[in-house]
Amino acid sequence: MLDLSKYQSVGEAVKDALDQFANEVCLIEADREREKERLTYRDFKERAHPLAKALQNASFAAGDRASIIMTNQSKWLISAYAVFFAGGVLGPLDYKLTPDEHWQLLKHSGASVLIAEYPIWRHLSVSAGRTAATNVQAVLVTEAPANAVLGGAQRWEEFRGAGEPVFVPRSRRDTACIVYSSGTGGRPKGCMITHENYLEQCVALTSLYPFWPGVRYLSILPTNHAIDFMVGFFGPFTCGAAVVHLRTLRPEYVREAFPKYKITYVSVVPLVLKNLQKGLQARFNALPAGKRKVFNALVAINKAVTKGRPRLGISRCLLKQVHEAFGGELRAIIVGGAFTEPQTLQFFYDLGIPVANGYGLTEAGTAVTVNDLKPFRADTVGKPLPGMEVRIVNPAGDGVGEVSVRSKTVMAGYLNDPELTAEAIVNGWLMTGDLGRFDSAGHLQLFGRKKNMIVTEEGKNIYPEDIEAVFESLPVKEFCVFAANFIWPSRSMVGEKLVLVVHLEPGQQYSEELRRDINARNNRLLNYKRIHGVVLLDEDFPRTASLKIKRNVLAERLGKLDSATAILSL
Amino acid sequence: MRTLQQTTQEVLDLAAKHFQLPAGSLTPGDDFFKKLGIDSLQTLEMLSRLENHFGIELPDYEVQGVSDFKTLAERIQSRL
């Protein structure tokens, strides 16, 4: 089992690994058919140290914050390590956000340094939001073309200091990263994840899914996401494994990467896993009748021999072609970010490809429970990881209640928001807002959410408050966005949808013009943030003295309506 | 050299073919997530077809946030 007890910080653990595994490959970066880069741990250090030195020359010191906005690539990890080496706090942001959302979070995080790839910076530099984030003092851009207009930024490739940088120690309690779990529209939720959170999570996760030199992890989930940061950077780096980045995430290049780079692990969101399943199923269905019969018989044998636990060697022999399409070295697909349907998990397990299904949230430092595959269970999210205490608060008669977590991996709190922190962490227990119960084997089963939010199959957390701005000044008396599940609890974790609740002016009709207006506004939102339908309510919304909508009370009133007829499609 | 109008038409024709829709059923202003009922991954598949057709490379970041054919055609046109 990995022992990180002697380390105080993420930077310190990686620093040792760079020397210990100096000759091992740590990064491979490919773009379409071309391999752009292959770095050993020694190369990585040689790239990162001049950057750390330049940061220090620019007075970047312990506790200073630096943000990264990049797609997955070597420079992401090199930059992150340089920031940790210099004692900084990292604020990784989702590169898919809009420029204004980026500036809003940059301001909130207090970042003094921004590291971005040039195409992203091109949009950021001309965005109106830039004027608000005066805290950002230095901007480093990667891969800017020779004649590019830099808009006040410096080239990352030229930002190098001569001489050795000085390693800046941090303590386990210090914040390592500020990870935004949501809140781009209203109230940013910047989870302060400490060095201890990462060190403990790394030990817990690698106890079930270990890394070692030679293991290759395909990094597809964005690295700002807590899962990829752990299994696509910190985990493999502390163990001498390699991370493979693809600059073009088209399905055909992802497919090719498995055999080409002999991938050991990959993390995906449920949507990608479901698409993989669809593709494979279509290929199986297209087999001639005779071959299909043989194939089905082999799957049946595989199911029988892997009933108690995975037997990779046997599965690889039995279903050779399937496993070869995945490169022949795949040990597990890690799925995260949202709930995965049991039949999808079962599909892959029956082929002898274990799916590491679990449950987690950024606030808990990623994973809380993971399926240990002893035996495989598709109907649960597994057992708590070592070091996690999980209990069910206020269980109903059937044992279902709110899942709460206490462990060394739980975040320190939300940045600049003690009120929200106090709501989330009560007496040391993180209240997840998710509903679940334990079965007799100690496996956690989930049954919907207590909180007003949805998680899409792409692993995106969407809070209704964050998308309401787009409906501002809609010509109605009042409106409010809800997760349909919050109004009508369905005890389901899939197919979650948002609805717009509208209270019309006296005498106003829900006209075609209004419907079109709502539709046009809805289309301005990114596709996964869009509302699914409209609910009309002919009464005043309950409000507080400061005129804020009492969402819980309103949801209760709406709950009396029949969801089947109340939701009008757009 | 194609005009933007020609490029747009070719994009629409290819998308219709790729998703097995009748020719002429798509318009430049259509939101392809809604009109085709596809997800972001299927969009990426469509992009590769377009790349092959036009003989260009369209980096993923160029199409971030693009959801209508008109904007997509403009991005392609800028690389022709």
XYZ file of C-alpha atoms in Angstrom:
650
model
C 0.000 0.000 0.000
C 1.205 3.468 -0.884
C 2.644 5.328 2.103
C 2.508 9.101 1.867
C 2.535 9.706 5.627
C 5.922 11.400 5.550
C 4.733 14.084 3.164
C 3.203 17.391 4.114
C 2.108 18.533 0.694
C 1.229 17.517 -2.854
C 4.340 19.311 -4.107
C 6.619 17.485 -1.705
C 5.277 14.050 -2.700
C 5.614 14.778 -6.428
C 9.078 16.298 -5.908
C 10.349 13.021 -4.446
C 8.669 10.993 -7.193
C 10.425 13.007 -9.914
C 13.787 11.863 -8.537
C 12.725 8.350 -7.595
C 11.302 7.574 -11.056
C 13.615 9.856 -13.081
C 13.997 7.423 -15.996
C 10.348 6.360 -16.238
C 8.002 7.926 -18.770
C 5.503 10.199 -17.048
C 3.741 11.952 -19.920
C 2.772 11.162 -23.490
C 0.945 13.789 -25.505
C -0.662 13.015 -28.846
C -2.584 15.093 -31.350
C -4.588 13.007 -33.796
C -2.133 10.455 -35.251
C 0.917 12.431 -34.175
C 2.765 11.875 -30.925
C 3.815 15.372 -29.866
C 5.720 14.654 -26.746
C 7.024 11.920 -24.487
C 8.567 13.031 -21.207
C 10.354 11.138 -18.467
C 10.088 12.271 -14.862
C 13.541 13.823 -15.334
C 12.330 15.777 -18.389
C 9.279 16.872 -16.445
C 11.435 18.274 -13.675
C 13.652 20.065 -16.180
C 10.577 21.738 -17.682
C 8.928 22.632 -14.394
C 11.855 24.041 -12.434
C 12.609 27.039 -14.700
C 8.902 27.924 -14.546
C 8.881 27.672 -10.747
C 12.015 29.839 -10.659
C 10.434 32.465 -12.916
C 7.342 32.510 -10.698
C 9.564 33.050 -7.678
C 11.479 35.804 -9.507
C 8.093 37.438 -10.082
C 7.533 37.406 -6.280
C 5.042 34.532 -6.382
C 5.199 33.218 -2.820
C 3.650 30.766 -0.340
C -0.151 30.917 -0.400
C -0.324 32.975 -3.605
C -2.892 31.700 -6.061
C -2.480 30.695 -9.671
C -5.194 29.589 -12.027
C -4.946 27.201 -14.963
C -7.369 27.247 -17.904
C -6.200 24.637 -20.384
C -7.352 21.510 -22.095
C -5.629 18.338 -20.881
C -1.957 18.393 -21.849
C 1.592 18.150 -20.504
C 1.841 21.877 -19.828
C -1.161 21.667 -17.518
C 0.652 19.279 -15.179
C 4.034 20.992 -15.538
C 2.440 24.314 -14.599
C 0.533 22.801 -11.685
C 3.692 21.273 -10.258
C 5.633 24.534 -10.662
C 2.908 26.340 -8.703
C 3.022 23.735 -5.912
C 6.831 23.826 -5.882
C 6.695 27.574 -5.320
C 4.216 27.080 -2.450
C 1.231 28.331 -4.398
C -2.440 27.430 -4.312
C -3.846 26.156 -7.578
C -7.217 27.270 -8.937
C -7.916 24.985 -11.899
C -10.889 26.156 -13.962
C -13.101 24.360 -16.456
C -11.921 25.419 -19.917
C -15.456 25.024 -21.232
C -16.831 27.979 -19.294
C -17.481 31.288 -21.059
C -14.889 34.114 -20.793
C -17.100 36.100 -18.435
C -17.584 33.050 -16.220
C -13.814 32.558 -16.211
C -13.183 36.133 -15.107
C -15.835 35.867 -12.434
C -14.140 32.815 -10.930
C -10.668 34.298 -11.396
C -11.793 37.273 -9.361
C -13.421 35.089 -6.733
C -10.377 32.840 -6.373
C -8.034 35.813 -5.934
C -5.581 34.405 -8.465
C -2.566 36.621 -9.111
C -1.290 34.442 -11.954
C -3.262 32.965 -14.824
C -1.854 30.222 -17.033
C -3.964 29.660 -20.148
C -3.589 28.265 -23.617
C -3.556 30.888 -26.320
C -6.927 30.180 -28.007
C -8.652 30.508 -24.635
C -6.708 33.680 -23.799
C -7.689 35.177 -27.158
C -11.322 35.143 -25.995
C -10.536 36.044 -22.389
C -8.384 39.067 -23.222
C -11.184 40.870 -25.031
C -13.977 39.894 -22.659
C -15.699 42.656 -20.678
C -15.276 40.637 -17.486
C -11.514 41.273 -17.535
C -11.809 44.705 -15.926
C -13.297 43.241 -12.732
C -10.490 40.748 -12.040
C -7.768 43.255 -11.176
C -6.152 40.652 -8.922
C -4.733 38.844 -11.966
C -1.278 40.404 -12.293
C 0.482 38.063 -14.680
C -0.844 35.973 -17.550
C 1.160 33.187 -19.181
C -0.079 31.798 -22.487
C 1.027 28.565 -24.088
C 1.576 27.860 -27.779
C 0.801 31.379 -28.974
C 1.564 31.722 -32.716
C 4.638 33.816 -33.586
C 2.626 36.838 -34.713
C -0.092 36.538 -32.058
C -1.469 39.578 -30.258
C -0.778 38.699 -26.634
C -3.051 41.284 -24.992
C -0.741 41.872 -22.040
C 0.205 38.213 -21.562
C 3.658 36.637 -21.632
C 4.635 33.495 -23.468
C 4.700 30.463 -21.173
C 7.568 28.984 -23.165
C 9.725 32.062 -22.527
C 8.774 32.503 -18.875
C 11.831 30.734 -17.485
C 14.113 31.621 -14.610
C 17.784 30.704 -14.538
C 19.129 28.687 -11.618
C 17.420 26.330 -9.222
C 14.136 27.399 -7.609
C 13.743 27.011 -3.855
C 11.138 24.462 -2.778
C 8.541 26.135 -0.559
C 7.137 23.725 2.046
C 3.445 23.747 2.935
C 1.598 22.077 5.775
C -1.066 19.423 5.403
C -3.744 21.841 6.572
C -2.940 24.435 3.920
C -5.168 24.712 0.894
C -3.665 23.038 -2.158
C -6.420 23.752 -4.675
C -9.569 25.783 -4.978
C -11.880 23.624 -7.062
C -15.156 25.107 -8.236
C -17.924 22.567 -7.933
C -20.408 25.022 -9.448
C -21.767 28.471 -9.025
C -20.769 30.321 -12.154
C -24.085 32.162 -12.275
C -24.667 33.192 -8.730
C -22.756 32.025 -5.731
C -19.381 30.497 -6.609
C -18.659 27.329 -4.693
C -14.895 27.215 -4.411
C -14.015 24.042 -2.526
C -10.798 24.526 -0.567
C -9.076 21.155 -0.897
C -6.116 20.807 1.426
C -2.836 18.987 0.885
C -4.008 16.447 3.457
C -7.242 15.884 1.501
C -5.232 14.905 -1.583
C -2.618 12.843 0.249
C -5.293 10.827 2.069
C -7.495 10.406 -1.001
C -4.531 9.198 -2.999
C -3.701 6.492 -0.459
C -7.342 5.389 -0.231
C -7.919 5.204 -3.984
C -4.657 3.520 -4.897
C -5.382 0.825 -2.309
C -8.115 -0.395 -4.697
C -6.770 0.790 -8.036
C -2.976 0.865 -7.782
C -0.502 2.587 -10.092
C 3.095 1.549 -10.720
C 5.798 2.305 -13.314
C 4.521 1.047 -16.660
C 0.859 1.766 -15.921
C -0.657 4.157 -18.448
C -3.618 6.314 -17.602
C -5.571 7.918 -20.436
C -6.603 11.387 -19.305
C -9.872 12.410 -20.956
C -11.870 14.013 -18.153
C -10.827 17.639 -17.736
C -7.916 17.849 -15.282
C -9.597 20.685 -13.380
C -12.123 18.041 -12.357
C -11.234 16.528 -8.989
C -11.265 12.984 -10.409
C -8.743 13.582 -13.178
C -6.537 15.696 -10.938
C -6.259 12.668 -8.669
C -6.119 9.733 -11.090
C -4.639 11.689 -13.995
C -1.927 13.531 -12.093
C -1.317 13.075 -8.383
C -2.034 9.329 -8.176
C 0.078 8.181 -11.123
C 2.868 10.666 -10.374
C 3.380 9.490 -6.807
C 3.702 5.923 -8.124
C 5.870 6.432 -11.222
C 3.109 5.720 -13.759
C 2.479 7.542 -17.055
C -0.362 9.800 -18.153
C -1.461 9.944 -21.787
C -3.053 13.161 -23.085
C -4.927 13.533 -26.356
C -5.249 17.039 -27.731
C -8.124 16.048 -30.000
C -10.854 14.210 -28.158
C -12.728 12.780 -31.104
C -14.113 9.275 -30.597
C -11.898 7.793 -33.335
C -8.678 9.133 -31.783
C -9.753 8.010 -28.336
C -10.470 4.527 -29.742
C -7.064 4.398 -31.419
C -5.266 5.479 -28.255
C -6.158 2.298 -26.356
C -4.198 -0.164 -28.516
C -1.559 2.390 -29.513
C -0.546 3.324 -25.977
C -1.618 0.120 -24.171
C -3.844 1.989 -21.761
C -4.243 0.550 -18.241
C -6.891 2.869 -16.796
C -9.197 5.511 -18.163
C -11.794 7.711 -16.490
C -14.960 8.672 -18.277
C -18.311 10.250 -17.500
C -21.414 8.030 -17.748
C -22.414 9.530 -21.098
C -19.165 8.392 -22.723
C -19.468 4.945 -21.181
C -23.006 4.642 -22.515
C -21.832 5.652 -25.987
C -19.055 3.072 -25.835
C -21.658 0.490 -24.893
C -23.887 1.504 -27.815
C -20.975 1.242 -30.256
C -19.924 -2.181 -28.995
C -23.477 -3.471 -28.919
C -23.985 -2.412 -32.535
C -20.846 -4.324 -33.525
C -21.968 -7.434 -31.653
C -25.407 -7.235 -33.254
C -23.805 -7.038 -36.705
C -21.990 -10.355 -36.246
C -23.228 -13.205 -38.460
C -25.631 -15.506 -36.601
C -23.075 -18.292 -36.105
C -20.355 -16.019 -34.753
C -22.846 -14.239 -32.528
C -23.856 -17.549 -30.991
C -20.225 -18.382 -30.220
C -19.652 -14.873 -28.872
C -22.699 -15.056 -26.592
C -21.517 -18.436 -25.300
C -18.093 -16.964 -24.482
C -19.731 -14.047 -22.663
C -21.810 -16.547 -20.674
C -18.651 -18.476 -19.688
C -16.925 -15.223 -18.753
C -19.884 -14.234 -16.581
C -19.679 -17.544 -14.757
C -15.937 -17.404 -14.071
C -15.968 -13.750 -12.980
C -18.980 -14.078 -10.713
C -16.979 -13.795 -7.508
C -14.223 -11.454 -8.663
C -12.645 -10.178 -11.894
C -10.241 -12.584 -13.605
C -8.576 -10.426 -16.172
C -6.291 -13.127 -17.585
C -9.180 -15.494 -18.317
C -11.435 -12.726 -19.678
C -8.684 -11.537 -22.014
C -8.342 -15.059 -23.426
C -12.055 -15.727 -23.723
C -12.982 -12.408 -25.303
C -9.699 -11.677 -27.005
C -10.976 -9.394 -29.751
C -12.943 -7.163 -27.411
C -9.980 -6.777 -25.077
C -7.571 -6.176 -27.955
C -9.740 -3.314 -29.166
C -9.059 -1.769 -25.755
C -5.348 -2.437 -26.131
C -5.232 -5.672 -24.167
C -3.874 -4.013 -21.030
C -6.982 -2.265 -19.716
C -7.502 -3.095 -16.043
C -10.495 -0.881 -15.300
C -12.599 1.949 -16.585
C -13.152 4.497 -13.847
C -16.531 6.165 -14.192
C -17.392 9.279 -12.309
C -18.960 12.691 -12.254
C -22.516 11.403 -12.316
C -24.633 8.333 -11.685
C -24.190 5.398 -14.049
C -27.029 3.078 -14.929
C -26.517 -0.463 -13.589
C -27.146 -2.112 -16.966
C -24.230 -0.187 -18.505
C -21.914 -1.300 -15.692
C -23.112 -4.888 -16.051
C -22.550 -4.812 -19.819
C -18.841 -4.063 -19.394
C -18.336 -6.394 -16.473
C -19.865 -9.240 -18.486
C -17.174 -8.603 -21.111
C -14.519 -8.884 -18.417
C -13.856 -5.141 -18.251
C -14.308 -4.002 -14.661
C -15.842 -0.568 -14.242
C -14.732 1.224 -11.102
C -18.065 2.678 -10.181
C -18.363 4.786 -7.106
C -19.817 7.830 -5.482
C -18.100 11.045 -4.667
C -18.209 14.771 -4.747
C -15.604 17.491 -4.896
C -16.484 18.608 -1.366
C -15.434 15.175 -0.091
C -12.141 15.282 -1.993
C -13.549 13.106 -4.816
C -14.460 9.494 -4.102
C -16.339 8.418 -0.991
C -17.372 4.904 -1.980
C -16.017 2.643 -4.699
C -17.036 -0.792 -5.847
C -14.310 -3.160 -4.659
C -15.411 -5.817 -7.210
C -15.494 -8.521 -4.532
C -17.965 -9.367 -5.936
C -19.006 -6.911 -8.623
C -22.316 -5.199 -7.920
C -23.984 -3.069 -10.569
C -26.834 -1.974 -8.321
C -24.788 -0.047 -5.749
C -22.020 2.535 -5.658
C -19.851 0.289 -3.514
C -18.461 0.454 -0.012
C -16.792 3.423 1.725
C -13.091 3.750 0.878
C -10.590 3.158 3.696
C -10.669 6.095 6.092
C -14.186 7.241 5.155
C -16.955 7.304 7.710
C -20.319 7.390 5.989
C -23.654 7.558 7.788
C -27.254 8.062 6.831
C -28.872 11.025 8.563
C -32.591 11.039 9.469
C -33.432 7.798 7.679
C -37.067 7.230 6.713
C -38.860 3.958 7.426
C -37.135 2.315 4.464
C -33.687 3.373 5.680
C -33.205 6.103 3.070
C -31.778 9.350 4.403
C -29.157 11.984 3.654
C -25.666 10.640 3.065
C -23.086 12.353 5.268
C -19.334 11.867 5.275
C -16.537 12.406 7.760
C -12.934 11.826 6.747
C -9.566 13.440 6.265
C -10.502 13.976 2.641
C -13.389 16.367 3.329
C -12.613 19.917 2.154
C -11.741 22.732 4.527
C -14.793 24.680 3.330
C -16.015 26.983 0.591
C -13.724 29.907 -0.186
C -15.026 33.221 1.221
C -18.343 31.689 2.202
C -18.568 30.691 5.877
C -22.374 30.596 5.679
C -22.423 28.021 2.905
C -19.611 26.098 4.617
C -21.632 25.931 7.843
C -24.582 24.521 5.920
C -22.416 21.895 4.204
C -20.214 20.788 7.100
C -22.106 20.203 10.351
C -20.084 19.104 13.391
C -17.355 17.776 11.127
C -19.764 15.846 8.887
C -20.192 16.792 5.253
C -23.895 16.829 4.401
C -23.921 15.686 0.784
C -27.560 16.461 -0.059
C -27.767 13.039 -1.706
C -30.189 10.395 -0.481
C -29.093 6.836 0.126
C -29.042 3.792 2.353
C -26.707 0.912 3.110
C -27.690 -2.641 2.266
C -26.887 -5.646 4.419
C -23.524 -6.140 2.653
C -22.438 -2.597 3.539
C -22.882 -1.245 0.009
C -24.277 2.247 -0.487
C -27.304 2.626 -2.732
C -28.414 6.064 -3.917
C -32.002 7.273 -4.210
C -32.067 10.775 -5.644
C -31.224 14.125 -4.106
C -32.407 16.286 -1.283
C -30.782 19.356 -2.841
C -32.144 21.507 -5.642
C -29.715 20.630 -8.422
C -29.143 18.168 -11.224
C -26.090 16.268 -12.394
C -26.021 15.564 -16.112
C -24.689 12.379 -17.653
C -21.691 14.440 -18.710
C -20.914 14.931 -15.031
C -21.929 18.582 -14.908
C -23.460 19.902 -11.712
C -26.174 22.386 -12.578
C -27.702 24.586 -9.926
C -30.972 26.287 -10.973
C -29.862 29.626 -9.488
C -26.939 29.655 -11.894
C -29.032 29.699 -15.030
C -31.810 32.050 -13.933
C -29.966 35.109 -15.256
C -30.825 34.149 -18.819
C -34.555 34.514 -18.013
C -34.072 37.937 -16.373
C -36.716 40.474 -17.543
C -38.904 37.715 -18.997
C -42.293 39.466 -19.400
C -44.079 37.584 -16.601
C -44.854 38.456 -12.990
C -42.180 36.189 -11.545
C -40.255 33.035 -12.339
C -37.934 30.515 -10.741
C -35.922 27.535 -12.015
C -36.081 24.192 -10.226
C -34.712 20.700 -10.567
C -37.860 18.672 -11.309
C -36.559 16.017 -8.923
C -36.546 18.567 -6.106
C -40.258 19.284 -6.597
C -41.355 15.750 -7.374
C -38.803 13.397 -5.756
C -38.473 10.416 -8.051
C -35.749 8.658 -6.090
C -33.827 8.390 -9.309
C -30.328 9.568 -10.162
C -30.822 9.519 -13.916
C -32.781 11.581 -16.408
C -32.697 14.646 -14.179
C -34.251 17.779 -15.657
C -34.709 21.471 -14.952
C -38.049 23.261 -15.186
C -38.937 26.937 -15.315
C -41.786 27.851 -12.978
C -43.688 30.888 -14.211
C -46.287 33.057 -12.514
C -48.060 35.088 -15.198
C -49.329 38.654 -14.757
C -53.062 38.940 -13.960
C -54.968 38.283 -17.176
C -51.818 37.255 -19.059
C -51.951 34.092 -21.171
C -49.152 31.617 -21.815
C -48.940 32.754 -25.414
C -46.997 31.375 -28.343
C -44.904 34.557 -28.239
C -43.955 33.949 -24.609
C -43.118 30.321 -25.343
C -40.853 31.440 -28.184
C -39.205 34.021 -25.929
C -38.481 31.342 -23.316
C -37.174 29.024 -26.015
C -34.858 31.674 -27.466
C -33.418 32.471 -24.033
C -33.072 28.780 -23.269
C -31.086 28.288 -26.461
C -28.541 30.841 -25.268
C -27.588 28.437 -22.504
C -25.090 25.656 -23.142
C -27.041 22.575 -24.175
C -26.608 20.700 -20.906
C -27.839 23.682 -18.872
C -31.138 24.079 -20.676
C -34.558 23.783 -19.071
C -36.778 20.955 -20.147
C -40.221 22.496 -19.702
C -42.393 25.177 -18.115
C -44.661 24.898 -15.095
C -47.379 27.532 -14.655
C -48.352 28.528 -11.121
C -51.156 30.963 -10.561
C -50.165 32.332 -7.172
C -47.549 34.624 -5.654
C -44.218 33.011 -4.862
C -43.480 32.851 -1.119
C -40.676 35.285 -0.286
C -38.508 36.255 2.669
C -38.453 39.750 4.210
C -35.595 40.581 1.847
C -37.802 39.365 -1.043
C -35.775 36.265 -1.835
C -37.891 33.373 -3.060
C -38.417 30.716 -0.393
C -37.518 27.890 -2.746
C -38.285 25.085 -0.301
C -41.786 26.385 0.429
C -42.443 27.006 -3.259
C -41.245 23.504 -4.128
C -43.631 22.058 -1.562
C -46.559 23.910 -3.126
C -45.560 22.832 -6.603
C -45.227 19.268 -5.399
C -49.013 19.125 -5.035
C -49.371 19.478 -8.805
C -49.271 16.393 -10.984
C -45.887 16.406 -12.701
C -47.266 14.485 -15.685
C -49.597 17.322 -16.653
C -47.906 20.305 -14.968
C -44.733 20.314 -17.103
C -45.456 21.943 -20.459
C -42.886 21.063 -23.066
C -41.117 23.856 -24.912
C -12.257 28.997 -53.063
C -15.673 28.353 -51.622
C -17.903 31.205 -50.453
C -19.319 31.124 -46.935
C -22.684 30.338 -48.443
C -21.300 27.309 -50.267
C -19.483 26.121 -47.156
C -22.651 26.474 -45.103
C -24.634 24.473 -47.641
C -22.024 21.717 -47.703
C -22.039 21.587 -43.892
C -25.826 21.244 -43.887
C -25.790 18.565 -46.573
C -23.106 16.553 -44.818
C -24.808 16.798 -41.432
C -28.104 15.689 -42.949
C -26.364 12.752 -44.608
C -24.416 11.842 -41.452
C -27.574 11.756 -39.345
C -29.721 10.253 -42.113
C -32.104 13.174 -42.516
C -33.767 14.237 -45.769
C -31.671 16.692 -47.776
C -32.802 20.272 -47.183
C -34.243 19.549 -43.749
C -31.607 21.589 -41.917
C -31.162 25.366 -41.929
C -28.103 27.480 -40.986
C -29.708 28.824 -37.806
C -30.611 25.361 -36.480
C -29.212 24.385 -33.114
C -27.740 20.974 -33.847
C -28.080 19.680 -30.307
C -31.807 20.323 -30.450
C -32.554 19.705 -34.084
C -30.580 16.481 -34.320
C -31.154 15.441 -30.725
C -27.445 14.657 -30.380
C -24.959 15.032 -27.552
C -21.547 16.653 -27.531
C -19.818 13.388 -28.367
C -21.867 12.814 -31.497
C -21.073 16.396 -32.475
C -17.379 15.543 -32.346
C -17.994 12.618 -34.679
C -19.726 14.938 -37.109
C -16.742 17.307 -36.945
C -14.347 14.630 -38.081
C -16.517 14.027 -41.151
C -16.477 17.735 -41.884
C -12.698 17.886 -41.457
C -12.205 15.087 -43.944
C -14.583 16.672 -46.407
C -12.979 20.116 -46.282
C -9.429 18.826 -45.803
C -8.807 20.950 -42.721
C -8.030 20.417 -39.043
C -10.474 22.044 -36.722
C -9.075 22.070 -33.168
C -11.568 21.139 -30.458
C -11.278 24.604 -28.880
C -12.519 26.255 -32.078
C -15.867 24.575 -31.714
C -16.308 24.976 -27.970
C -19.734 26.466 -27.309
C -20.756 26.398 -30.976
C -24.223 24.938 -31.354
C -25.545 26.197 -34.712
C -24.550 25.363 -38.273
C -23.982 28.991 -39.285
C -21.250 29.581 -36.691
C -19.762 26.169 -37.399
C -19.560 27.010 -41.105
C -17.859 30.321 -40.282
C -15.220 28.521 -38.206
C -14.601 26.114 -41.073
C -14.480 28.927 -43.618
C -11.779 30.724 -41.608
C -9.542 27.667 -41.981
C -10.064 27.000 -45.681
